[in-house]
Amino acid sequence: MNSRKQILILGAGVSGLSTGVLLLKEGYDVHIWAKDLPPNTTSNAAAAFWYPYLCNPKDKATQWSGFTLQYLKQHALNDPTSGCITRTITEIFDRKVGDPWWADAVESYSRPTQADLSDEYIDGYRTEAILMDTTIYMDWLLRLYKQLGGTLEQKELKSVDEALVSYDVVVNCTGLGSRELFDDKRVFPVRGQIVLVKPNGFEDVLADDDGHNNLAVIIPRINDIVLGGTAQPNDWNLEVDPKDTEDILQKAKLLSPAFKEVEIVGQKVGLRPARDEVRLEIETFGDKAVVHNYGHGGAGFTLSWGCASDVKELVNQLTK
Ligand SMILES: Cc1cc2nc3c(=O)[nH]c(=O)nc-3n(C[C@H](O)[C@H](O)[C@H](O)COP(=O)(O)OP(=O)(O)OC[C@H]3O[C@@H](n4cnc5c(N)ncnc54)[C@H](O)[C@@H]3O)c2cc1C
């Protein structure tokens, strides 16, 4: 007889899959039910590079993102099939800025010199971090989950009762879906559109999230370069908007002359599951429990392994 404890995870984006991997490694039997499976999740629309963007609370986000960086270094970076590579990331500002709030998450960071910056920018943060190229990383994560024995079923839930009838402990990684499934109106969409262009030799991640050119970002991946982007709160439009495309291309040109001419190879839109703070906690339903893990905003990848590790601790508390 199988005496391993059964855990059901709702959601198969980066949060559900990373949590699944850590729970499997902990010795649980893990099943996932998800309305959409990769490659049709929000996570698949992301770039994604490590950077704690649009996420709260800051103290926990620093801890979760620091954990994720270390975890990726130990478990993904040395595997060429993971889609993870080291990249230098520079965020630039047109005003003087204090220390980054996430400083404790990284081993070190520096400030670009004025010679490194174009005339309109006067300050910045630069650090070595990790790009998780979602075109490769999401498949790697799913493969890892399945290799460890995890199962996956496409299934949309209308009520959590459908899960609690068969499982004592359910982990909720439904992102924006929690708005309806758990009637949580604190989670809302922040629409992101990106343009994918052919590689042109540009190698570092460059972002202006705060200045006159925001939100402009250049993310060189393994087989393409992502140009971003938009951050439109409460916009549910999943279609590519040609006006946004034009704006994104214009901002990339202003960030670097290397993008005066580009060859577009694709475009994507995703709805970031934003919340005033990530919800990572236990909610009880009689003698059953749900561990929530959603609301990661623009940092679902950056926080993923740190949040998964905290979920694992909460599941251990509930089952041991
Ligand atoms: C354009 C763009 C660029 C981004 N770039 C970055 C980046 O560079 N770095 C970074 O860290 N983050 C980035 N993000 C943010 C990141 O993509 C999200 O934070 C992350 O994908 C959230 O993952 P998740 O697993 O929580 O949710 P999702 O990926 O949305 O997965 C939710 C899962 O729950 C399922 N689900 C929902 N409702 C139900 C239901 N009722 N029943 C069953 N299943 C349900 C869904 O089908 C899906 O499987 C970006 C986002 C966008 C849009």
Tab-separated table of N, CA and C in Angstrom, residues 15-163:
chain	number	residue	atom	x	y	z
A	15	SER	N	4.812	28.675	-10.504
A	15	SER	CA	4.608	28.475	-9.056
A	15	SER	C	4.193	27.036	-8.764
A	16	GLY	N	3.217	26.521	-9.520
A	16	GLY	CA	2.736	25.154	-9.288
A	16	GLY	C	3.825	24.118	-9.552
A	17	LEU	N	4.564	24.284	-10.637
A	17	LEU	CA	5.581	23.284	-10.991
A	17	LEU	C	6.765	23.310	-10.023
A	18	SER	N	7.220	24.509	-9.637
A	18	SER	CA	8.366	24.572	-8.699
A	18	SER	C	7.953	23.993	-7.347
A	19	THR	N	6.748	24.327	-6.905
A	19	THR	CA	6.265	23.785	-5.630
A	19	THR	C	6.139	22.269	-5.730
A	20	GLY	N	5.646	21.802	-6.868
A	20	GLY	CA	5.514	20.352	-7.088
A	20	GLY	C	6.858	19.652	-6.978
A	21	VAL	N	7.877	20.228	-7.587
A	21	VAL	CA	9.211	19.602	-7.562
A	21	VAL	C	9.714	19.490	-6.122
A	22	LEU	N	9.578	20.571	-5.347
A	22	LEU	CA	10.099	20.505	-3.966
A	22	LEU	C	9.287	19.548	-3.089
A	23	LEU	N	7.973	19.466	-3.326
A	23	LEU	CA	7.162	18.526	-2.523
A	23	LEU	C	7.479	17.081	-2.904
A	24	LEU	N	7.736	16.817	-4.177
A	24	LEU	CA	8.127	15.467	-4.603
A	24	LEU	C	9.465	15.088	-3.964
A	25	LYS	N	10.405	16.040	-3.968
A	25	LYS	CA	11.720	15.770	-3.370
A	25	LYS	C	11.596	15.532	-1.866
A	26	GLU	N	10.561	16.087	-1.263
A	26	GLU	CA	10.327	15.921	0.178
A	26	GLU	C	9.673	14.572	0.481
A	27	GLY	N	9.216	13.879	-0.582
A	27	GLY	CA	8.645	12.543	-0.373
A	27	GLY	C	7.141	12.458	-0.489
A	28	TYR	N	6.498	13.514	-0.952
A	28	TYR	CA	5.038	13.467	-1.123
A	28	TYR	C	4.683	12.905	-2.497
A	29	ASP	N	3.466	12.364	-2.601
A	29	ASP	CA	2.869	12.042	-3.904
A	29	ASP	C	2.168	13.307	-4.373
A	30	VAL	N	2.531	13.809	-5.529
A	30	VAL	CA	1.996	15.106	-5.931
A	30	VAL	C	1.224	15.003	-7.245
A	31	HIS	N	0.061	15.617	-7.242
A	31	HIS	CA	-0.782	15.674	-8.443
A	31	HIS	C	-1.084	17.134	-8.722
A	32	ILE	N	-1.142	17.477	-10.000
A	32	ILE	CA	-1.528	18.846	-10.371
A	32	ILE	C	-2.801	18.799	-11.201
A	33	TRP	N	-3.738	19.682	-10.865
A	33	TRP	CA	-4.893	19.953	-11.735
A	33	TRP	C	-4.749	21.400	-12.195
A	34	ALA	N	-4.900	21.606	-13.485
A	34	ALA	CA	-4.768	22.984	-13.977
A	34	ALA	C	-5.683	23.212	-15.168
A	35	LYS	N	-6.277	24.388	-15.190
A	35	LYS	CA	-7.150	24.777	-16.306
A	35	LYS	C	-6.327	24.818	-17.600
A	36	ASP	N	-5.185	25.466	-17.546
A	36	ASP	CA	-4.292	25.547	-18.711
A	36	ASP	C	-2.958	24.914	-18.367
A	37	LEU	N	-2.459	24.139	-19.295
A	37	LEU	CA	-1.152	23.509	-19.088
A	37	LEU	C	-0.112	24.263	-19.913
A	38	PRO	N	1.183	24.150	-19.547
A	38	PRO	CA	2.210	24.726	-20.405
A	38	PRO	C	2.065	24.131	-21.819
A	39	PRO	N	2.184	24.893	-22.892
A	39	PRO	CA	2.726	26.253	-22.970
A	39	PRO	C	1.658	27.347	-22.913
A	40	ASN	N	0.487	27.060	-22.349
A	40	ASN	CA	-0.607	28.045	-22.399
A	40	ASN	C	-0.843	28.781	-21.077
A	41	THR	N	0.191	28.893	-20.248
A	41	THR	CA	0.038	29.619	-18.980
A	41	THR	C	0.650	31.019	-19.104
A	42	THR	N	0.329	31.865	-18.143
A	42	THR	CA	0.969	33.194	-18.079
A	42	THR	C	2.478	33.034	-18.001
A	43	SER	N	2.914	32.047	-17.228
A	43	SER	CA	4.352	31.836	-17.048
A	43	SER	C	5.064	31.656	-18.389
A	44	ASN	N	4.392	30.987	-19.328
A	44	ASN	CA	5.027	30.785	-20.636
A	44	ASN	C	5.161	32.081	-21.436
A	45	ALA	N	4.405	33.113	-21.045
A	45	ALA	CA	4.490	34.398	-21.762
A	45	ALA	C	5.614	35.276	-21.218
A	46	ALA	N	6.190	34.883	-20.089
A	46	ALA	CA	7.225	35.721	-19.464
A	46	ALA	C	8.562	35.555	-20.174
A	47	ALA	N	9.536	36.425	-19.803
A	47	ALA	CA	10.837	36.407	-20.500
A	47	ALA	C	11.715	35.188	-20.137
A	48	ALA	N	12.172	34.933	-18.962
A	48	ALA	CA	12.023	35.657	-17.724
A	48	ALA	C	13.399	35.831	-17.093
A	49	PHE	N	13.678	37.024	-16.588
A	49	PHE	CA	14.954	37.188	-15.887
A	49	PHE	C	14.715	37.416	-14.407
A	50	TRP	N	15.767	37.093	-13.638
A	50	TRP	CA	15.697	37.263	-12.184
A	50	TRP	C	15.763	38.743	-11.864
A	51	TYR	N	14.706	39.279	-11.314
A	51	TYR	CA	14.697	40.668	-10.848
A	51	TYR	C	13.402	40.868	-10.073
A	52	PRO	N	13.477	41.290	-8.814
A	52	PRO	CA	12.242	41.406	-8.029
A	52	PRO	C	11.439	42.636	-8.452
A	53	TYR	N	10.592	42.475	-9.449
A	53	TYR	CA	9.818	43.576	-10.019
A	53	TYR	C	8.338	43.391	-9.704
A	54	LEU	N	7.685	44.444	-9.265
A	54	LEU	CA	6.248	44.435	-9.033
A	54	LEU	C	5.824	43.297	-8.103
A	55	CYS	N	6.418	43.298	-6.900
A	55	CYS	CA	6.064	42.254	-5.934
A	55	CYS	C	6.242	42.779	-4.519
A	56	ASN	N	5.487	42.253	-3.604
A	56	ASN	CA	5.489	42.655	-2.192
A	56	ASN	C	5.158	41.442	-1.319
A	57	PRO	N	5.428	41.500	-0.002
A	57	PRO	CA	6.103	42.555	0.729
A	57	PRO	C	7.625	42.502	0.498
A	58	LYS	N	8.263	43.638	0.619
A	58	LYS	CA	9.675	43.754	0.235
A	58	LYS	C	10.591	42.832	1.050
A	59	ASP	N	10.343	42.723	2.368
A	59	ASP	CA	11.255	41.894	3.173
A	59	ASP	C	11.181	40.430	2.747
A	60	LYS	N	9.961	39.936	2.564
A	60	LYS	CA	9.825	38.532	2.153
A	60	LYS	C	10.282	38.346	0.709
A	61	ALA	N	9.979	39.319	-0.153
A	61	ALA	CA	10.385	39.206	-1.559
A	61	ALA	C	11.910	39.133	-1.661
A	62	THR	N	12.596	39.857	-0.792
A	62	THR	CA	14.077	39.817	-0.787
A	62	THR	C	14.547	38.418	-0.396
A	63	GLN	N	13.919	37.880	0.629
A	63	GLN	CA	14.294	36.543	1.103
A	63	GLN	C	13.979	35.475	0.036
A	64	TRP	N	12.774	35.545	-0.553
A	64	TRP	CA	12.382	34.545	-1.559
A	64	TRP	C	13.246	34.657	-2.818
A	65	SER	N	13.550	35.895	-3.224
A	65	SER	CA	14.315	36.034	-4.464
A	65	SER	C	15.780	35.638	-4.247
A	66	GLY	N	16.308	35.912	-3.038
A	66	GLY	CA	17.670	35.474	-2.720
A	66	GLY	C	17.757	33.961	-2.721
A	67	PHE	N	16.751	33.315	-2.139
A	67	PHE	CA	16.713	31.845	-2.104
A	67	PHE	C	16.682	31.308	-3.540
A	68	THR	N	15.837	31.930	-4.368
A	68	THR	CA	15.683	31.453	-5.755
A	68	THR	C	17.009	31.536	-6.507
A	69	LEU	N	17.707	32.644	-6.324
A	69	LEU	CA	18.984	32.826	-7.016
A	69	LEU	C	19.969	31.717	-6.630
A	70	GLN	N	20.051	31.435	-5.349
A	70	GLN	CA	20.963	30.378	-4.881
A	70	GLN	C	20.524	29.016	-5.399
A	71	TYR	N	19.211	28.772	-5.361
A	71	TYR	CA	18.688	27.477	-5.809
A	71	TYR	C	19.008	27.260	-7.290
A	72	LEU	N	18.795	28.311	-8.098
A	72	LEU	CA	19.065	28.197	-9.538
A	72	LEU	C	20.546	27.933	-9.789
A	73	LYS	N	21.400	28.592	-8.997
A	73	LYS	CA	22.852	28.386	-9.160
A	73	LYS	C	23.207	26.931	-8.885
A	74	GLN	N	22.580	26.359	-7.856
A	74	GLN	CA	22.925	24.990	-7.457
A	74	GLN	C	22.261	23.922	-8.307
A	75	HIS	N	21.042	24.173	-8.773
A	75	HIS	CA	20.262	23.093	-9.373
A	75	HIS	C	19.939	23.261	-10.854
A	76	ALA	N	20.165	24.447	-11.430
A	76	ALA	CA	19.752	24.631	-12.828
A	76	ALA	C	20.880	25.128	-13.728
A	77	LEU	N	21.692	26.031	-13.191
A	77	LEU	CA	22.689	26.707	-14.016
A	77	LEU	C	23.694	25.727	-14.634
A	78	ASN	N	23.993	24.647	-13.881
A	78	ASN	CA	24.978	23.686	-14.399
A	78	ASN	C	24.349	22.639	-15.318
A	79	ASP	N	23.032	22.752	-15.573
A	79	ASP	CA	22.351	21.815	-16.472
A	79	ASP	C	22.044	22.551	-17.780
A	80	PRO	N	22.749	22.203	-18.873
A	80	PRO	CA	22.573	22.961	-20.120
A	80	PRO	C	21.174	22.836	-20.713
A	81	THR	N	20.372	21.892	-20.227
A	81	THR	CA	19.011	21.749	-20.767
A	81	THR	C	17.989	22.617	-20.014
A	82	SER	N	18.454	23.350	-18.994
A	82	SER	CA	17.490	24.085	-18.157
A	82	SER	C	17.057	25.420	-18.768
A	83	GLY	N	17.831	25.940	-19.715
A	83	GLY	CA	17.493	27.261	-20.267
A	83	GLY	C	17.923	28.391	-19.351
A	84	CYS	N	18.757	28.083	-18.339
A	84	CYS	CA	19.232	29.122	-17.424
A	84	CYS	C	20.649	29.547	-17.791
A	85	ILE	N	20.865	30.840	-17.875
A	85	ILE	CA	22.215	31.359	-18.102
A	85	ILE	C	22.422	32.608	-17.242
A	86	THR	N	23.691	32.874	-16.954
A	86	THR	CA	24.007	34.079	-16.191
A	86	THR	C	23.965	35.287	-17.120
A	87	ARG	N	23.392	36.362	-16.638
A	87	ARG	CA	23.359	37.606	-17.412
A	87	ARG	C	23.637	38.772	-16.466
A	88	THR	N	24.309	39.770	-16.984
A	88	THR	CA	24.445	41.020	-16.230
A	88	THR	C	23.176	41.831	-16.440
A	89	ILE	N	22.636	42.319	-15.349
A	89	ILE	CA	21.391	43.087	-15.415
A	89	ILE	C	21.667	44.510	-14.948
A	90	THR	N	21.292	45.494	-15.749
A	90	THR	CA	21.458	46.899	-15.352
A	90	THR	C	20.111	47.599	-15.399
A	91	GLU	N	19.712	48.144	-14.261
A	91	GLU	CA	18.519	48.999	-14.250
A	91	GLU	C	19.007	50.439	-14.191
A	92	ILE	N	18.496	51.283	-15.087
A	92	ILE	CA	19.000	52.653	-15.169
A	92	ILE	C	17.929	53.666	-14.744
A	93	PHE	N	18.417	54.786	-14.217
A	93	PHE	CA	17.524	55.818	-13.663
A	93	PHE	C	17.932	57.199	-14.173
A	94	ASP	N	16.924	58.089	-14.314
A	94	ASP	CA	17.254	59.466	-14.683
A	94	ASP	C	17.243	60.379	-13.458
A	95	ARG	N	17.474	59.752	-12.276
A	95	ARG	CA	17.607	60.505	-11.010
A	95	ARG	C	18.549	59.702	-10.123
A	96	LYS	N	19.076	60.335	-9.096
A	96	LYS	CA	19.936	59.609	-8.153
A	96	LYS	C	19.070	58.698	-7.284
A	97	VAL	N	19.525	57.481	-7.049
A	97	VAL	CA	18.719	56.540	-6.256
A	97	VAL	C	19.543	55.978	-5.095
A	98	GLY	N	18.837	55.588	-4.030
A	98	GLY	CA	19.496	54.960	-2.878
A	98	GLY	C	19.803	53.502	-3.176
A	99	ASP	N	20.118	52.760	-2.142
A	99	ASP	CA	20.399	51.335	-2.344
A	99	ASP	C	19.134	50.617	-2.797
A	100	PRO	N	19.277	49.572	-3.637
A	100	PRO	CA	18.075	48.831	-4.030
A	100	PRO	C	17.490	48.086	-2.830
A	101	TRP	N	16.150	48.029	-2.761
A	101	TRP	CA	15.529	47.382	-1.607
A	101	TRP	C	15.868	45.896	-1.541
A	102	TRP	N	16.243	45.316	-2.709
A	102	TRP	CA	16.514	43.884	-2.774
A	102	TRP	C	17.996	43.562	-2.597
A	103	ALA	N	18.791	44.548	-2.125
A	103	ALA	CA	20.257	44.396	-2.088
A	103	ALA	C	20.687	43.106	-1.367
A	104	ASP	N	19.977	42.729	-0.303
A	104	ASP	CA	20.389	41.544	0.454
A	104	ASP	C	20.150	40.239	-0.301
A	105	ALA	N	19.430	40.304	-1.422
A	105	ALA	CA	19.164	39.070	-2.180
A	105	ALA	C	20.352	38.670	-3.065
A	106	VAL	N	21.255	39.611	-3.319
A	106	VAL	CA	22.375	39.325	-4.232
A	106	VAL	C	23.704	39.395	-3.488
A	107	GLU	N	24.721	38.710	-4.032
A	107	GLU	CA	26.033	38.747	-3.376
A	107	GLU	C	26.601	40.158	-3.437
A	108	SER	N	26.450	40.808	-4.579
A	108	SER	CA	26.945	42.179	-4.695
A	108	SER	C	26.240	42.869	-5.858
A	109	TYR	N	26.295	44.185	-5.830
A	109	TYR	CA	25.821	44.953	-6.976
A	109	TYR	C	26.705	46.182	-7.095
A	110	SER	N	26.710	46.770	-8.270
A	110	SER	CA	27.527	47.966	-8.449
A	110	SER	C	26.665	49.030	-9.118
A	111	ARG	N	27.255	50.189	-9.339
A	111	ARG	CA	26.541	51.250	-10.059
A	111	ARG	C	27.304	51.531	-11.342
A	112	PRO	N	26.617	51.601	-12.477
A	112	PRO	CA	27.325	51.918	-13.715
A	112	PRO	C	27.930	53.321	-13.625
A	113	THR	N	29.064	53.530	-14.248
A	113	THR	CA	29.665	54.869	-14.249
A	113	THR	C	28.937	55.719	-15.289
A	114	GLN	N	29.120	57.022	-15.218
A	114	GLN	CA	28.447	57.898	-16.191
A	114	GLN	C	28.873	57.542	-17.611
A	115	ALA	N	30.115	57.054	-17.748
A	115	ALA	CA	30.599	56.667	-19.088
A	115	ALA	C	29.798	55.488	-19.649
A	116	ASP	N	29.245	54.661	-18.748
A	116	ASP	CA	28.433	53.510	-19.196
A	116	ASP	C	27.011	53.917	-19.562
A	117	LEU	N	26.614	55.123	-19.113
A	117	LEU	CA	25.208	55.524	-19.259
A	117	LEU	C	25.054	56.525	-20.403
A	118	SER	N	23.900	56.470	-21.062
A	118	SER	CA	23.648	57.507	-22.064
A	118	SER	C	23.296	58.804	-21.333
A	119	ASP	N	23.285	59.942	-22.082
A	119	ASP	CA	23.178	61.264	-21.455
A	119	ASP	C	21.971	61.432	-20.534
A	120	GLU	N	20.847	60.825	-20.901
A	120	GLU	CA	19.623	61.060	-20.116
A	120	GLU	C	19.598	60.318	-18.787
A	121	TYR	N	20.551	59.412	-18.568
A	121	TYR	CA	20.520	58.613	-17.339
A	121	TYR	C	21.686	58.982	-16.438
A	122	ILE	N	21.431	58.991	-15.116
A	122	ILE	CA	22.514	59.426	-14.223
A	122	ILE	C	22.835	58.418	-13.115
A	123	ASP	N	22.060	57.346	-13.018
A	123	ASP	CA	22.344	56.386	-11.946
A	123	ASP	C	21.849	55.001	-12.376
A	124	GLY	N	22.189	53.993	-11.581
A	124	GLY	CA	21.714	52.653	-11.933
A	124	GLY	C	22.211	51.604	-10.961
A	125	TYR	N	21.671	50.405	-11.125
A	125	TYR	CA	22.135	49.237	-10.372
A	125	TYR	C	22.576	48.192	-11.391
A	126	ARG	N	23.660	47.532	-11.080
A	126	ARG	CA	24.108	46.462	-11.982
A	126	ARG	C	24.439	45.238	-11.143
A	127	THR	N	23.946	44.093	-11.544
A	127	THR	CA	24.259	42.871	-10.807
A	127	THR	C	24.274	41.671	-11.746
A	128	GLU	N	24.935	40.620	-11.304
A	128	GLU	CA	24.936	39.363	-12.053
A	128	GLU	C	23.740	38.552	-11.580
A	129	ALA	N	22.880	38.141	-12.485
A	129	ALA	CA	21.753	37.311	-12.056
A	129	ALA	C	21.504	36.240	-13.121
A	130	ILE	N	20.322	35.668	-13.085
A	130	ILE	CA	20.083	34.514	-13.959
A	130	ILE	C	18.859	34.740	-14.820
A	131	LEU	N	19.036	34.422	-16.091
A	131	LEU	CA	17.921	34.443	-17.024
A	131	LEU	C	17.349	33.025	-17.088
A	132	MET	N	16.044	32.911	-16.903
A	132	MET	CA	15.363	31.611	-17.084
A	132	MET	C	14.600	31.727	-18.398
A	133	ASP	N	15.215	31.302	-19.488
A	133	ASP	CA	14.581	31.455	-20.805
A	133	ASP	C	13.341	30.559	-20.835
A	134	THR	N	12.175	31.191	-20.745
A	134	THR	CA	10.938	30.398	-20.565
A	134	THR	C	10.658	29.440	-21.720
A	135	THR	N	11.209	29.740	-22.914
A	135	THR	CA	10.958	28.827	-24.043
A	135	THR	C	11.612	27.468	-23.784
A	136	ILE	N	12.581	27.442	-22.869
A	136	ILE	CA	13.292	26.203	-22.535
A	136	ILE	C	13.010	25.803	-21.082
A	137	TYR	N	13.032	26.792	-20.202
A	137	TYR	CA	12.934	26.544	-18.759
A	137	TYR	C	11.604	25.902	-18.357
A	138	MET	N	10.498	26.350	-18.949
A	138	MET	CA	9.192	25.785	-18.571
A	138	MET	C	9.115	24.303	-18.935
A	139	ASP	N	9.676	23.929	-20.100
A	139	ASP	CA	9.691	22.505	-20.491
A	139	ASP	C	10.575	21.708	-19.530
A	140	TRP	N	11.705	22.304	-19.169
A	140	TRP	CA	12.649	21.643	-18.249
A	140	TRP	C	11.979	21.378	-16.900
A	141	LEU	N	11.262	22.406	-16.424
A	141	LEU	CA	10.588	22.304	-15.123
A	141	LEU	C	9.504	21.217	-15.157
A	142	LEU	N	8.752	21.206	-16.237
A	142	LEU	CA	7.682	20.215	-16.389
A	142	LEU	C	8.271	18.802	-16.472
A	143	ARG	N	9.380	18.682	-17.219
A	143	ARG	CA	10.054	17.374	-17.354
A	143	ARG	C	10.547	16.905	-15.997
A	144	LEU	N	11.163	17.819	-15.250
A	144	LEU	CA	11.698	17.492	-13.929
A	144	LEU	C	10.570	17.016	-13.016
A	145	TYR	N	9.468	17.749	-13.049
A	145	TYR	CA	8.298	17.411	-12.228
A	145	TYR	C	7.818	15.990	-12.546
A	146	LYS	N	7.732	15.678	-13.842
A	146	LYS	CA	7.244	14.352	-14.249
A	146	LYS	C	8.262	13.263	-13.921
A	147	GLN	N	9.555	13.557	-14.141
A	147	GLN	CA	10.609	12.564	-13.832
A	147	GLN	C	10.604	12.185	-12.356
A	148	LEU	N	10.253	13.149	-11.498
A	148	LEU	CA	10.223	12.877	-10.054
A	148	LEU	C	8.954	12.125	-9.654
A	149	GLY	N	8.052	11.916	-10.614
A	149	GLY	CA	6.850	11.124	-10.346
A	149	GLY	C	5.570	11.929	-10.251
A	150	GLY	N	5.643	13.234	-10.510
A	150	GLY	CA	4.441	14.067	-10.422
A	150	GLY	C	3.489	13.798	-11.584
A	151	THR	N	2.189	13.932	-11.329
A	151	THR	CA	1.203	13.756	-12.403
A	151	THR	C	0.476	15.079	-12.649
A	152	LEU	N	-0.148	15.149	-13.812
A	152	LEU	CA	-0.725	16.413	-14.277
A	152	LEU	C	-2.018	16.137	-15.021
A	153	GLU	N	-3.048	16.882	-14.680
A	153	GLU	CA	-4.335	16.682	-15.365
A	153	GLU	C	-4.951	18.038	-15.695
A	154	GLN	N	-5.469	18.158	-16.920
A	154	GLN	CA	-6.120	19.413	-17.285
A	154	GLN	C	-7.529	19.423	-16.717
A	155	LYS	N	-7.805	20.372	-15.858
A	155	LYS	CA	-9.086	20.392	-15.166
A	155	LYS	C	-9.318	21.779	-14.584
A	156	GLU	N	-10.446	22.395	-14.921
A	156	GLU	CA	-10.763	23.706	-14.350
A	156	GLU	C	-11.681	23.539	-13.149
A	157	LEU	N	-11.322	24.154	-12.038
A	157	LEU	CA	-12.175	24.077	-10.851
A	157	LEU	C	-13.079	25.297	-10.773
A	158	LYS	N	-14.319	25.059	-10.408
A	158	LYS	CA	-15.244	26.172	-10.164
A	158	LYS	C	-15.301	26.478	-8.674
A	159	SER	N	-14.980	25.448	-7.870
A	159	SER	CA	-14.994	25.626	-6.413
A	159	SER	C	-13.893	24.752	-5.816
A	160	VAL	N	-13.283	25.223	-4.729
A	160	VAL	CA	-12.211	24.450	-4.100
A	160	VAL	C	-12.751	23.147	-3.501
A	161	ASP	N	-14.065	23.102	-3.250
A	161	ASP	CA	-14.668	21.872	-2.702
A	161	ASP	C	-14.399	20.664	-3.600
A	162	GLU	N	-14.319	20.918	-4.914
A	162	GLU	CA	-14.038	19.817	-5.851
A	162	GLU	C	-12.686	19.173	-5.546
A	163	ALA	N	-11.768	19.940	-4.967
A	163	ALA	CA	-10.450	19.399	-4.609
A	163	ALA	C	-10.470	18.820	-3.198
